[in-house]
JSON list of C-alpha atoms in Angstrom, two decimals:
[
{"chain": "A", "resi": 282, "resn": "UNK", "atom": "CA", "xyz": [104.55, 103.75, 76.52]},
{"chain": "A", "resi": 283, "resn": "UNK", "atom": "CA", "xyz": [105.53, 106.92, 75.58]},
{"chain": "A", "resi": 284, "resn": "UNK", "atom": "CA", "xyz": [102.13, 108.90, 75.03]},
{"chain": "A", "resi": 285, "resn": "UNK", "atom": "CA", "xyz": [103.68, 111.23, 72.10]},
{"chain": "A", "resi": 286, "resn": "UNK", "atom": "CA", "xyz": [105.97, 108.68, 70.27]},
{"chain": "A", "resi": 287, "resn": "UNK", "atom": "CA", "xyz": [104.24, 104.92, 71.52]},
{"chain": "A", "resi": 288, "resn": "UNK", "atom": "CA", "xyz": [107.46, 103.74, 72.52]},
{"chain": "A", "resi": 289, "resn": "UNK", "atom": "CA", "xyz": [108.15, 101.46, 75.00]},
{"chain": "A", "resi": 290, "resn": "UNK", "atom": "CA", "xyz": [110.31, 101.32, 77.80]},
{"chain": "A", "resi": 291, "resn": "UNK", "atom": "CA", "xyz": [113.53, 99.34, 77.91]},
{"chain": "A", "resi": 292, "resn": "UNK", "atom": "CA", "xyz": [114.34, 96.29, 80.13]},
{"chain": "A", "resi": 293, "resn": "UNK", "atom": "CA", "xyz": [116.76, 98.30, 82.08]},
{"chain": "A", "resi": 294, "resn": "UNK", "atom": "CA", "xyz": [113.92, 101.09, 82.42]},
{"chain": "A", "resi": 295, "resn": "UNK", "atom": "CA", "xyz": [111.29, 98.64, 83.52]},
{"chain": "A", "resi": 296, "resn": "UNK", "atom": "CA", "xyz": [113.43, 97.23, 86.23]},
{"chain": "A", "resi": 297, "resn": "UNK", "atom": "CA", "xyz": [114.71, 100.27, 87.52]},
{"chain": "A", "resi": 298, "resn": "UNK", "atom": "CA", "xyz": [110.53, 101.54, 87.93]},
{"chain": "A", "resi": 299, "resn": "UNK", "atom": "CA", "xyz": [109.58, 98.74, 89.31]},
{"chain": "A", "resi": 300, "resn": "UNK", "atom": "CA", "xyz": [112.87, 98.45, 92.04]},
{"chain": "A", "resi": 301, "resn": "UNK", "atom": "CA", "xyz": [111.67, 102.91, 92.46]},
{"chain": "A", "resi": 302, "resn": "UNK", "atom": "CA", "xyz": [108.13, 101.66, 93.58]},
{"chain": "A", "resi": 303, "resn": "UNK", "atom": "CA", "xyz": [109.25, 99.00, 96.19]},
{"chain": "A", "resi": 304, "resn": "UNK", "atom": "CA", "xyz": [112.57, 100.52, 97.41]},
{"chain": "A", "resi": 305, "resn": "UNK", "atom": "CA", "xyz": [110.88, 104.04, 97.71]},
{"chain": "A", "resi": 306, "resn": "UNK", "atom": "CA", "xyz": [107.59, 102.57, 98.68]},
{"chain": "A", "resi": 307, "resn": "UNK", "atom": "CA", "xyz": [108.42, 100.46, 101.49]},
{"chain": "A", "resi": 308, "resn": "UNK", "atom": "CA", "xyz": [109.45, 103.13, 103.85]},
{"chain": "A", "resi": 309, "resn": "UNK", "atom": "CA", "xyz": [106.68, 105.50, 103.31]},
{"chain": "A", "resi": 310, "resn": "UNK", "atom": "CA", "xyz": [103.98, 103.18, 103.37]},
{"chain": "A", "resi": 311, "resn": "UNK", "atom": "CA", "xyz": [105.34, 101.35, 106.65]},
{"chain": "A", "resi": 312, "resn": "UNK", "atom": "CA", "xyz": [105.56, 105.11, 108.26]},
{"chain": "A", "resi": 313, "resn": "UNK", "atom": "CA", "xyz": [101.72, 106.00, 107.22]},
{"chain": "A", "resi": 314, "resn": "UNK", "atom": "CA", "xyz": [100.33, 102.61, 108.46]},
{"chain": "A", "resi": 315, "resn": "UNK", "atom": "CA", "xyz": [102.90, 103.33, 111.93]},
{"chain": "A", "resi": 316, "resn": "UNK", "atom": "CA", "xyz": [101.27, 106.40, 112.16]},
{"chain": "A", "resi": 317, "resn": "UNK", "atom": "CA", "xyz": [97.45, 105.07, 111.60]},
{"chain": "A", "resi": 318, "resn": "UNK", "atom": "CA", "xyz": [97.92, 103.13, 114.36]},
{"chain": "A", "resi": 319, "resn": "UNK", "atom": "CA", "xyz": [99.55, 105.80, 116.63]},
{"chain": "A", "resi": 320, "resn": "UNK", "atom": "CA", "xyz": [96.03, 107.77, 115.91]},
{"chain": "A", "resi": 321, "resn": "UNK", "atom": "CA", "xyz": [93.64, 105.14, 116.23]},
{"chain": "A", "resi": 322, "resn": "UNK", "atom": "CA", "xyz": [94.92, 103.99, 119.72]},
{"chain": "A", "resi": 323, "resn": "UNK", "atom": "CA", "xyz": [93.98, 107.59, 121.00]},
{"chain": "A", "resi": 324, "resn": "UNK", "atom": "CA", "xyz": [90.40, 107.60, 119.49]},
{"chain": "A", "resi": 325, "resn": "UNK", "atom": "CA", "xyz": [88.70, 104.43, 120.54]},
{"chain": "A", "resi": 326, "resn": "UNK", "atom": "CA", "xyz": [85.29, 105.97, 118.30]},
{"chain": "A", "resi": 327, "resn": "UNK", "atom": "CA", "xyz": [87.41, 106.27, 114.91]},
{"chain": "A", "resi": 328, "resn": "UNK", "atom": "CA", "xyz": [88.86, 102.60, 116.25]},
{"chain": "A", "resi": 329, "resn": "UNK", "atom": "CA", "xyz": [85.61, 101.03, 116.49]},
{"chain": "A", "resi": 330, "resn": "UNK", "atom": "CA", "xyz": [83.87, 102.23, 113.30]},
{"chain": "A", "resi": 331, "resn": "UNK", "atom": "CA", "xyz": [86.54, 101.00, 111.56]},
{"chain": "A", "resi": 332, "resn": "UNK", "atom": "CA", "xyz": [86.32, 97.72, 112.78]},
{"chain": "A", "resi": 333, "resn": "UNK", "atom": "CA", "xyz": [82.28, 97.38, 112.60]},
{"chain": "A", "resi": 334, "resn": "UNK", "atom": "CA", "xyz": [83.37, 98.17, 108.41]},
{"chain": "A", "resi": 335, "resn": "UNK", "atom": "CA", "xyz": [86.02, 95.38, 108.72]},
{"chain": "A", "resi": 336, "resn": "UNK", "atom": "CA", "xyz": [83.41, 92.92, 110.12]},
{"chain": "A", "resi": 337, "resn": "UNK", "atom": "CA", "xyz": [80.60, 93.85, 107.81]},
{"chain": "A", "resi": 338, "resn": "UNK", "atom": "CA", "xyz": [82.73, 93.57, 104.87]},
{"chain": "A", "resi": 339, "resn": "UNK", "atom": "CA", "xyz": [85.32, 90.98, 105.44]},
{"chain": "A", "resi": 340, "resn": "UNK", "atom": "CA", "xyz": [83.77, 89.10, 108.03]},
{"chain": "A", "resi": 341, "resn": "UNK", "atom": "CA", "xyz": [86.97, 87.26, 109.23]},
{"chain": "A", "resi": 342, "resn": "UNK", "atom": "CA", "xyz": [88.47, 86.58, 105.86]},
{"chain": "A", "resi": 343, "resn": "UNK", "atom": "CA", "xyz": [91.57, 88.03, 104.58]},
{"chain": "A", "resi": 344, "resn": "UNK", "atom": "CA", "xyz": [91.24, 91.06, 102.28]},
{"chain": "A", "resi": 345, "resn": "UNK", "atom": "CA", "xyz": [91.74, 90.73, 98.58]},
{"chain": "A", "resi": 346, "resn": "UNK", "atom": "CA", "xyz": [91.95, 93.98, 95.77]},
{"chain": "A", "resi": 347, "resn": "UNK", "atom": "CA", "xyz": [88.27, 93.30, 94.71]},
{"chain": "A", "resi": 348, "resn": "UNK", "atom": "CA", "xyz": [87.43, 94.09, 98.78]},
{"chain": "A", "resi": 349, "resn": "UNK", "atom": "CA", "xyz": [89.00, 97.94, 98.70]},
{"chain": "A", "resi": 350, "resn": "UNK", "atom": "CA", "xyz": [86.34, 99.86, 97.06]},
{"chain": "A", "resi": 351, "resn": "UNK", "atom": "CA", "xyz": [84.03, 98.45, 99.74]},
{"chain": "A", "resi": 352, "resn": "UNK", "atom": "CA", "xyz": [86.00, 99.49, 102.49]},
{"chain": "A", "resi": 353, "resn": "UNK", "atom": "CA", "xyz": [85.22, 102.93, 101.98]},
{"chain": "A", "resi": 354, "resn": "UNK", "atom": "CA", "xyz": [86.02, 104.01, 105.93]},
{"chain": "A", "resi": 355, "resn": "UNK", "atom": "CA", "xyz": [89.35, 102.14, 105.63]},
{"chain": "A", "resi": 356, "resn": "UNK", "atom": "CA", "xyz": [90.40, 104.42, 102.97]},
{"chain": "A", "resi": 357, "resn": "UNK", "atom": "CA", "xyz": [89.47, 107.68, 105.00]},
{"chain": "A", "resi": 358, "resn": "UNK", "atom": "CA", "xyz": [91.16, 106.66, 108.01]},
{"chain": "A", "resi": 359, "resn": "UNK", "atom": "CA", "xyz": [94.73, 106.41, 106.15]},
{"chain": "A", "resi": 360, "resn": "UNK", "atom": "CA", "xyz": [93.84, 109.34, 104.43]},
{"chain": "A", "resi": 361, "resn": "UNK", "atom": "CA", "xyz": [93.03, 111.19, 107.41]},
{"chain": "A", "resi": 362, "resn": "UNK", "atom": "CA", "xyz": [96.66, 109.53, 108.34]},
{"chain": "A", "resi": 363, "resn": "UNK", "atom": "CA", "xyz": [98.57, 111.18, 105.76]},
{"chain": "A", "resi": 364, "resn": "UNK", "atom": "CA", "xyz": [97.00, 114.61, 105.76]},
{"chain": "A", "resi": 365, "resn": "UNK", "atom": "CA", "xyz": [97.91, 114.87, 109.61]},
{"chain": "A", "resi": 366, "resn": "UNK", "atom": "CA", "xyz": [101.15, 112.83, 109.42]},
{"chain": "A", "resi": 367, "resn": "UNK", "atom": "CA", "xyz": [102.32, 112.67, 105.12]},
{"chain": "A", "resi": 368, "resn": "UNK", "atom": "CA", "xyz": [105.02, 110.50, 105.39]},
{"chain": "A", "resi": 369, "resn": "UNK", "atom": "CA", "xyz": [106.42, 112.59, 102.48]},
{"chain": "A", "resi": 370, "resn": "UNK", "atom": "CA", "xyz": [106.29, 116.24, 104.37]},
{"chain": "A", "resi": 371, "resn": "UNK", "atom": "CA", "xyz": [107.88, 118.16, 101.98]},
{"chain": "A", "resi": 372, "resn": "UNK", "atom": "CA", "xyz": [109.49, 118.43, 98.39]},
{"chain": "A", "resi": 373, "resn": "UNK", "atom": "CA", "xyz": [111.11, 120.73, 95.67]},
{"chain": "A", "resi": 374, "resn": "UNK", "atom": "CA", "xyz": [109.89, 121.73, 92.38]},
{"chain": "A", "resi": 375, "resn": "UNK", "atom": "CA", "xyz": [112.13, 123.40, 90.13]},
{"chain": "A", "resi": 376, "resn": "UNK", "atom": "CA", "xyz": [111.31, 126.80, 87.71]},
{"chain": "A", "resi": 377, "resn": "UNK", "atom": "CA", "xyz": [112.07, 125.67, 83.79]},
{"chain": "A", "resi": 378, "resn": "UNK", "atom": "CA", "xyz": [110.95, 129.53, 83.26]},
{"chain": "A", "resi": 379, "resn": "UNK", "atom": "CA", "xyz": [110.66, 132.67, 84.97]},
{"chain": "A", "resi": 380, "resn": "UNK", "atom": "CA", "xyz": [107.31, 132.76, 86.78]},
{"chain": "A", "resi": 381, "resn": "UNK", "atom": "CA", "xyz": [105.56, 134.34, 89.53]},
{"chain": "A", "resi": 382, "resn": "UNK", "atom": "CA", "xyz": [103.89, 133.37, 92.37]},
{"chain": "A", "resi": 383, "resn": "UNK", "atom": "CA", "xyz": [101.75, 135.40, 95.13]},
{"chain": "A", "resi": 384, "resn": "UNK", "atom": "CA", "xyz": [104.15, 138.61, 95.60]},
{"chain": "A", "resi": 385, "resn": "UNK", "atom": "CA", "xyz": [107.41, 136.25, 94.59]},
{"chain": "A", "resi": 386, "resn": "UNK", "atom": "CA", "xyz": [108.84, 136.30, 91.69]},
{"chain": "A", "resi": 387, "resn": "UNK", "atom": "CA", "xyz": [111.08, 133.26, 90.86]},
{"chain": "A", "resi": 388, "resn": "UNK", "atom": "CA", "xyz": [114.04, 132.90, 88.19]},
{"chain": "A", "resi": 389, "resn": "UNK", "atom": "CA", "xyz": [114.52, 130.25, 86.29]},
{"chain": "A", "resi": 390, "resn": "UNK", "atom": "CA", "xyz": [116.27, 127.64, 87.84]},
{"chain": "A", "resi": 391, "resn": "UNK", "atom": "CA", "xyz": [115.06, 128.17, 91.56]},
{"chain": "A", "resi": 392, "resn": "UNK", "atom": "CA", "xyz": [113.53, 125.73, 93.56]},
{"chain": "A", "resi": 393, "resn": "UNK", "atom": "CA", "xyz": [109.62, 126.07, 95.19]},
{"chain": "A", "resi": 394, "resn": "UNK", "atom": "CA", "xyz": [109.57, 123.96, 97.96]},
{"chain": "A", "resi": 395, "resn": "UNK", "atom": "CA", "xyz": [105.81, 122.32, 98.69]},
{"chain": "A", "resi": 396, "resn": "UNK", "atom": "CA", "xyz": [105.07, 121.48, 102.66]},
{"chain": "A", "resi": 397, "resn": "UNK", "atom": "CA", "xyz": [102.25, 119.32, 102.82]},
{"chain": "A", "resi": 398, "resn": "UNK", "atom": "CA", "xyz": [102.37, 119.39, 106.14]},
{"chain": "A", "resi": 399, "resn": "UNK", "atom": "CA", "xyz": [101.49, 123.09, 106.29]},
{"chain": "A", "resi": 400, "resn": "UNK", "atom": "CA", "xyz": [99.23, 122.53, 103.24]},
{"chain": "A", "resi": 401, "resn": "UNK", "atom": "CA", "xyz": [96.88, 120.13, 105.24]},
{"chain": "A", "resi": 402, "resn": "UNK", "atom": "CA", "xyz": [96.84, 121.58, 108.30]},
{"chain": "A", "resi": 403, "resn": "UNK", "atom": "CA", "xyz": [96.34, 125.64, 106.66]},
{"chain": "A", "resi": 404, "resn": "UNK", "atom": "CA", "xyz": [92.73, 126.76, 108.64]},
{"chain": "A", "resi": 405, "resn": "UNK", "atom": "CA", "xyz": [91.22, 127.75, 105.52]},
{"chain": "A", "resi": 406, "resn": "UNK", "atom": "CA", "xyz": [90.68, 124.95, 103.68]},
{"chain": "A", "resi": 407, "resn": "UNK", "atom": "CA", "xyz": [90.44, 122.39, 106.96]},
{"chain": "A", "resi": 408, "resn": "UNK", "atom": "CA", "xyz": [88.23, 122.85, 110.38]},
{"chain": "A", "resi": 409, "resn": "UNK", "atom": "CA", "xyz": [89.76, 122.21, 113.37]},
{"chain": "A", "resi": 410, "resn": "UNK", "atom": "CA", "xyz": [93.25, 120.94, 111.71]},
{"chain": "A", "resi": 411, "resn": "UNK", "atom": "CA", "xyz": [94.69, 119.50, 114.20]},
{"chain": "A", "resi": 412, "resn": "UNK", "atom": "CA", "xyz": [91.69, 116.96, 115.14]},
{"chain": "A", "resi": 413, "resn": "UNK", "atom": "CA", "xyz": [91.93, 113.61, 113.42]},
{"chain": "A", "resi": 414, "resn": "UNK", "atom": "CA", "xyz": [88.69, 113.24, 111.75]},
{"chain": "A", "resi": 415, "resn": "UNK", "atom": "CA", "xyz": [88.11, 110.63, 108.82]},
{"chain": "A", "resi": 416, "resn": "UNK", "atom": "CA", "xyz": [84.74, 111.88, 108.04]},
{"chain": "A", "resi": 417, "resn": "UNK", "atom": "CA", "xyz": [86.79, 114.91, 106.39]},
{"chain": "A", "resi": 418, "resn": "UNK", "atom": "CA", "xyz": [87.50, 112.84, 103.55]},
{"chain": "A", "resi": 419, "resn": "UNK", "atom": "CA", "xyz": [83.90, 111.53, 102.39]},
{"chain": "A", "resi": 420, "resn": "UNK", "atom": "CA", "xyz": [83.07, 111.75, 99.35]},
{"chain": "A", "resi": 421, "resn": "UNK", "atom": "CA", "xyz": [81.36, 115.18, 99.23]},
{"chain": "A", "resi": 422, "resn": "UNK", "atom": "CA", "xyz": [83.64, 116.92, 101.78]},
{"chain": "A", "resi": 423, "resn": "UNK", "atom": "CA", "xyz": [86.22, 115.57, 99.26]},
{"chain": "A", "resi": 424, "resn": "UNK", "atom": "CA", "xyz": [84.60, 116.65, 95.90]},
{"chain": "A", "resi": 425, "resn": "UNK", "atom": "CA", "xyz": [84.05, 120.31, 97.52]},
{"chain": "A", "resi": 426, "resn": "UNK", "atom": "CA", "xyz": [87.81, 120.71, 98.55]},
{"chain": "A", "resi": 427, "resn": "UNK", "atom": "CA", "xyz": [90.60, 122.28, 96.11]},
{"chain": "A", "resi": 428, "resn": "UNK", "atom": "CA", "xyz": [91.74, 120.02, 93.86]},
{"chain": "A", "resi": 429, "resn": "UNK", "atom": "CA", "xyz": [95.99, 121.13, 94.68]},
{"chain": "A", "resi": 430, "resn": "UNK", "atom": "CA", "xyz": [95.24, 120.95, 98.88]},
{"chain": "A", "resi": 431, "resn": "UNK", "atom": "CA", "xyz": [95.55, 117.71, 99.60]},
{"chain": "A", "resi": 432, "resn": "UNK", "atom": "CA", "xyz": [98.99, 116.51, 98.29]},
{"chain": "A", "resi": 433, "resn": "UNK", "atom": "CA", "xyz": [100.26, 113.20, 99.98]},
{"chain": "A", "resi": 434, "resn": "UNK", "atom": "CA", "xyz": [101.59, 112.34, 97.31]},
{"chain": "A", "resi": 435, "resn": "UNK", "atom": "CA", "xyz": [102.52, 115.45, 95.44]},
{"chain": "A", "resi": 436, "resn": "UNK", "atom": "CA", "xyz": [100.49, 116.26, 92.17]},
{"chain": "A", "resi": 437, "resn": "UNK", "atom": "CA", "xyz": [100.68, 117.37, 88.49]},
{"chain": "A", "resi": 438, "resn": "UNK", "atom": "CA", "xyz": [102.71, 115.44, 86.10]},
{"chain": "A", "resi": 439, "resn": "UNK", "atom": "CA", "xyz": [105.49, 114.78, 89.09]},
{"chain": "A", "resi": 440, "resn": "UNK", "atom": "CA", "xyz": [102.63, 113.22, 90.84]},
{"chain": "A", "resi": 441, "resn": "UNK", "atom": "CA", "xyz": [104.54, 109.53, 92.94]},
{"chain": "A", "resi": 442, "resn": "UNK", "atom": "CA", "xyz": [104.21, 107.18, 90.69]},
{"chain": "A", "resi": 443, "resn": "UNK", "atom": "CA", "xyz": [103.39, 104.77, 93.20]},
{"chain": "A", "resi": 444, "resn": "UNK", "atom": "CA", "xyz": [100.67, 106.28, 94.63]},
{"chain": "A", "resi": 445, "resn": "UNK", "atom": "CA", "xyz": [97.93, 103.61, 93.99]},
{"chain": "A", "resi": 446, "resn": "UNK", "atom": "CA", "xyz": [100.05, 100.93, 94.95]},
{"chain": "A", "resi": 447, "resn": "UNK", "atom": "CA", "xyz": [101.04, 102.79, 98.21]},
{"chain": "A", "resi": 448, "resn": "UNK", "atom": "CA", "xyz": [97.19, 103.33, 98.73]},
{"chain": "A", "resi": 449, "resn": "UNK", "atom": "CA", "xyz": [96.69, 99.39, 97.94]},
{"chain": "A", "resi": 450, "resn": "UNK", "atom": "CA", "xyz": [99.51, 98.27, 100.45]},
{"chain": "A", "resi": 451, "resn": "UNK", "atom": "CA", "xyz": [98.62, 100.88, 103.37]},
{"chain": "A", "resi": 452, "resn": "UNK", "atom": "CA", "xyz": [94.19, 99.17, 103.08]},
{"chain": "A", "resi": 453, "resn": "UNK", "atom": "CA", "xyz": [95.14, 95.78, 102.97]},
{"chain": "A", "resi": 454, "resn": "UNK", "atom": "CA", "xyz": [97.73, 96.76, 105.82]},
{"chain": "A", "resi": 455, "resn": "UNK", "atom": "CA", "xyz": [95.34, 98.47, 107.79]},
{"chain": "A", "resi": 456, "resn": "UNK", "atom": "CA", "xyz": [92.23, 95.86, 107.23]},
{"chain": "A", "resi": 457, "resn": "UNK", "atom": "CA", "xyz": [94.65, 92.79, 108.27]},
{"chain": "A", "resi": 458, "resn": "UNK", "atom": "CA", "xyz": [95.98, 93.98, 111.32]},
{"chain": "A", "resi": 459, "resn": "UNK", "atom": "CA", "xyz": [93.19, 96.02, 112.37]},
{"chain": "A", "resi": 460, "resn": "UNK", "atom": "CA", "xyz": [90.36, 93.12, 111.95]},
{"chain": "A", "resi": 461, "resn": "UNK", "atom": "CA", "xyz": [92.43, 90.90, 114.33]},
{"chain": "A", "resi": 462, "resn": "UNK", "atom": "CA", "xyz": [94.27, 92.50, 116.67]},
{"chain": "A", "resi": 463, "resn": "UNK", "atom": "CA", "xyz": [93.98, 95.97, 118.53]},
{"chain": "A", "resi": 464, "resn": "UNK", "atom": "CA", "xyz": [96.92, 97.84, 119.11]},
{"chain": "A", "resi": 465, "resn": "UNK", "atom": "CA", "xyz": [97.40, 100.10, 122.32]},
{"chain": "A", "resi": 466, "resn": "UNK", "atom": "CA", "xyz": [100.02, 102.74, 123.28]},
{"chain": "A", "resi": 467, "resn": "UNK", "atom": "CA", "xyz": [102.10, 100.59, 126.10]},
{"chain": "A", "resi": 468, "resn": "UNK", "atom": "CA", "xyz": [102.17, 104.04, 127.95]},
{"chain": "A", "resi": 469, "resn": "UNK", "atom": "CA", "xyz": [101.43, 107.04, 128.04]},
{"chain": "A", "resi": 470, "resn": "UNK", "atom": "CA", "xyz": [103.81, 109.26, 125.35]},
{"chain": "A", "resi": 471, "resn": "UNK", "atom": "CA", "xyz": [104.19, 111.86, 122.89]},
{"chain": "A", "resi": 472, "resn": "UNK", "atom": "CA", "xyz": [105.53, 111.03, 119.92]},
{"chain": "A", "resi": 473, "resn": "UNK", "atom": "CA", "xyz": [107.23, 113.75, 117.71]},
{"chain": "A", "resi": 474, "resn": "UNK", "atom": "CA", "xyz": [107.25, 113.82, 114.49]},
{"chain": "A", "resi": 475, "resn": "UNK", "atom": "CA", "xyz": [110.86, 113.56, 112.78]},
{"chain": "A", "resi": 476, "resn": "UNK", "atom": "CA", "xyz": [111.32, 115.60, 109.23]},
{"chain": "A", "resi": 477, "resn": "UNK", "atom": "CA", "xyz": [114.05, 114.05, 107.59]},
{"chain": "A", "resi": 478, "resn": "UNK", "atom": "CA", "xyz": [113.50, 112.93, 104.19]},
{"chain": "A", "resi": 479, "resn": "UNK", "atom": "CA", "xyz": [110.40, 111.33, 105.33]},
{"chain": "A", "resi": 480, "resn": "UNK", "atom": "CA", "xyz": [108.35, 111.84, 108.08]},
{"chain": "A", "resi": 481, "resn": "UNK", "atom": "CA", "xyz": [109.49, 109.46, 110.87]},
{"chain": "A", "resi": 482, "resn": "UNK", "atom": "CA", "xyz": [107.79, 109.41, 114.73]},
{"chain": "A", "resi": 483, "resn": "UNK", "atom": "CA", "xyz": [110.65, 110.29, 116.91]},
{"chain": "A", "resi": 484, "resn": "UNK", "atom": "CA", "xyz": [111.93, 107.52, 119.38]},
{"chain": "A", "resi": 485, "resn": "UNK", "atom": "CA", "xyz": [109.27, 104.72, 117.55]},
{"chain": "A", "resi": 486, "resn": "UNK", "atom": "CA", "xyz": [105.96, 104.32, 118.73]},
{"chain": "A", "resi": 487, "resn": "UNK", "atom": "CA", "xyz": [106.02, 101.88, 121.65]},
{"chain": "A", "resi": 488, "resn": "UNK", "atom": "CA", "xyz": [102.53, 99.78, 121.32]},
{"chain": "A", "resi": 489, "resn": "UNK", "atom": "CA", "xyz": [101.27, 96.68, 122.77]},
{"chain": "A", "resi": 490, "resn": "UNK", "atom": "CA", "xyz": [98.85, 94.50, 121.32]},
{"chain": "A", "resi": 491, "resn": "UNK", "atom": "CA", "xyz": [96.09, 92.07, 122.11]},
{"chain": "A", "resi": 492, "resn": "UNK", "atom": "CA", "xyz": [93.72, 90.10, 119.91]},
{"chain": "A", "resi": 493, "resn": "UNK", "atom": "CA", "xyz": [90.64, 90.84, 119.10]},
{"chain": "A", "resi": 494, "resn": "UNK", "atom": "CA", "xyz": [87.29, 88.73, 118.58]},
{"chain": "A", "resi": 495, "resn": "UNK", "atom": "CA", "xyz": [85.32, 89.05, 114.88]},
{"chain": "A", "resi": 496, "resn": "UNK", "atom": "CA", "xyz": [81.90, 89.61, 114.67]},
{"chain": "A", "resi": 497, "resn": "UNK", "atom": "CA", "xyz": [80.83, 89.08, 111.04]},
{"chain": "A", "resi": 498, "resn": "UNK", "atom": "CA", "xyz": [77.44, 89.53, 112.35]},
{"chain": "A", "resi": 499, "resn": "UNK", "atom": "CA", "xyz": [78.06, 93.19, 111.97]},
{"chain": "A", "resi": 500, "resn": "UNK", "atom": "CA", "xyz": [77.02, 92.12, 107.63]}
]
C-alpha cells in the first residue's frame, strides 16, 4: 500500500510487479549463481567450506526458507559473487534538481551513472579486490563497511525490488547443486566478462560435473 495515502495497488499493478520480479529476476539470478560456480571451481578451500556448512546444516535434505539464516557461509559466497561479478554492473540515476557532486556539478535532468563494478572493486574500501574472498562479508567486516559501497542491487528508494527474492533463489540455488554435485571447469579458460545490460561471461562457462558423496556427520 501506498505508505502516504494506504491505498492499494490495482490488479493490473499487482500483476505487472509480480511478472517485473520473475521476468527481470530470472536472468540475473541465473548469471550470479553461473558465476558462483565459475569462482568456486578455481578455489577448492572456499569450495570445501562451503560444503562442510551444507553437510552440517542440511545434512542431505533439500533446503527449505526456514534453512537460510543458518547457512550463513552460503550467503557470503554469493555475495562475494556479486561484488566481483554484479550481474547488474551498472545503472543511471537521473537529477530531479540541480545538485553537485565531488567537483561536478549536474543540471537537472542529467543522468549519474553508478558502476558497481568499479564500486566493489575501488582499493579503498576493499583489500586485495580482485581476490575472491567470502570472509569479506562476515558480519563485522560487513557492519564496518560504508553503508552506499556495496550496491548489487542498487540502493535508496530505487533499491531492486526483488532483491530478497533474488537473494532467496541464488541460496537455495547454490545449497542444492552445491551439496550434491561438484562442478569443474572442463578446461582450462578465461572467461570474460560481457557488459551488456547485464553482466554475462563471454562464450558461457564450459563446466563438467560429477557427484558428490554427503557427509551429514559434519552436524
Amino acid at each position: 500500500r501506498d505508505p502516504d495515502t494506504g491505498e492499494g495497488m490495482t490488479d493490473r499493478q499487482l500483476r505487472d510487479e509480480v511478472m517485473t520480479i520473475f521476468l527481470a529476476g530470472h536472468e540475473t539470478t541465473a548469471l550470479a549463481t553461473a558465476w558462483a560456480w565459475y569462482l568456486l571451481a578455481q578455489h577448492p578451500d572456499v569450495l570445501r567450506r562451503l560444503e562442510v556448512e551444507l553437510d552440517a546444516v542440511l545434512s542431505g535434505r533439500a533446503p527449505s526458507y526456514e534453512d537460510l539464516e543458518r547457512l550463513t557461509y552460503t550467503r557470503m559466497v554469493v555475495e562475494e559473487t556479486m561484488r566481483l561479478y554484479p550481474p547488474a554492473w551498472g545503472f543511471s540515476r537521473t537529477a530531479l534538481a540541480p545538485d553537485r557532486i565531488g567537483e561536478y556539478d549536474l543540471p537537472r535532468g542529467w543522468l549519474v551513472f553508478v558502476v558497481p563494478w568499479v564500486m566493489h572493486r575501488h582499493p579503498k574500501y576493499w583489500d586485495d579486490p580482485e581476490r575472491f574472498d567470502p570472509e569479506r562479508f562476515s558480519p563485522a567486516r560487513t557492519a564496518a563497511r560504508p553503508k552506499f559501497i556495496y550496491l548489487p542491487f542498487g540502493a535508496g528508494p530505487r533499491q531492486c525490488i526483488g532483491n530478497h527474492f533474488a537473494m532467496t533463489e541464488a541460496l537455495i540455488i547454490v545449497a542444492t547443486l552445491a551439496q550434491r554435485f561438484r562442478l569443474h571447469l572442463a578446461s582450462p579458460q578465461l572467461v570474460e566478462p560481457r557488459p551488456l545490460i547485464t553482466l554475462r561471461p563471454g562464450n558461457g562457462v564450459r563446466m563438467a560435473i560429477d557427484a558428490r558423496t554427503v557427509y551429514p556427520s559434519h552436524a
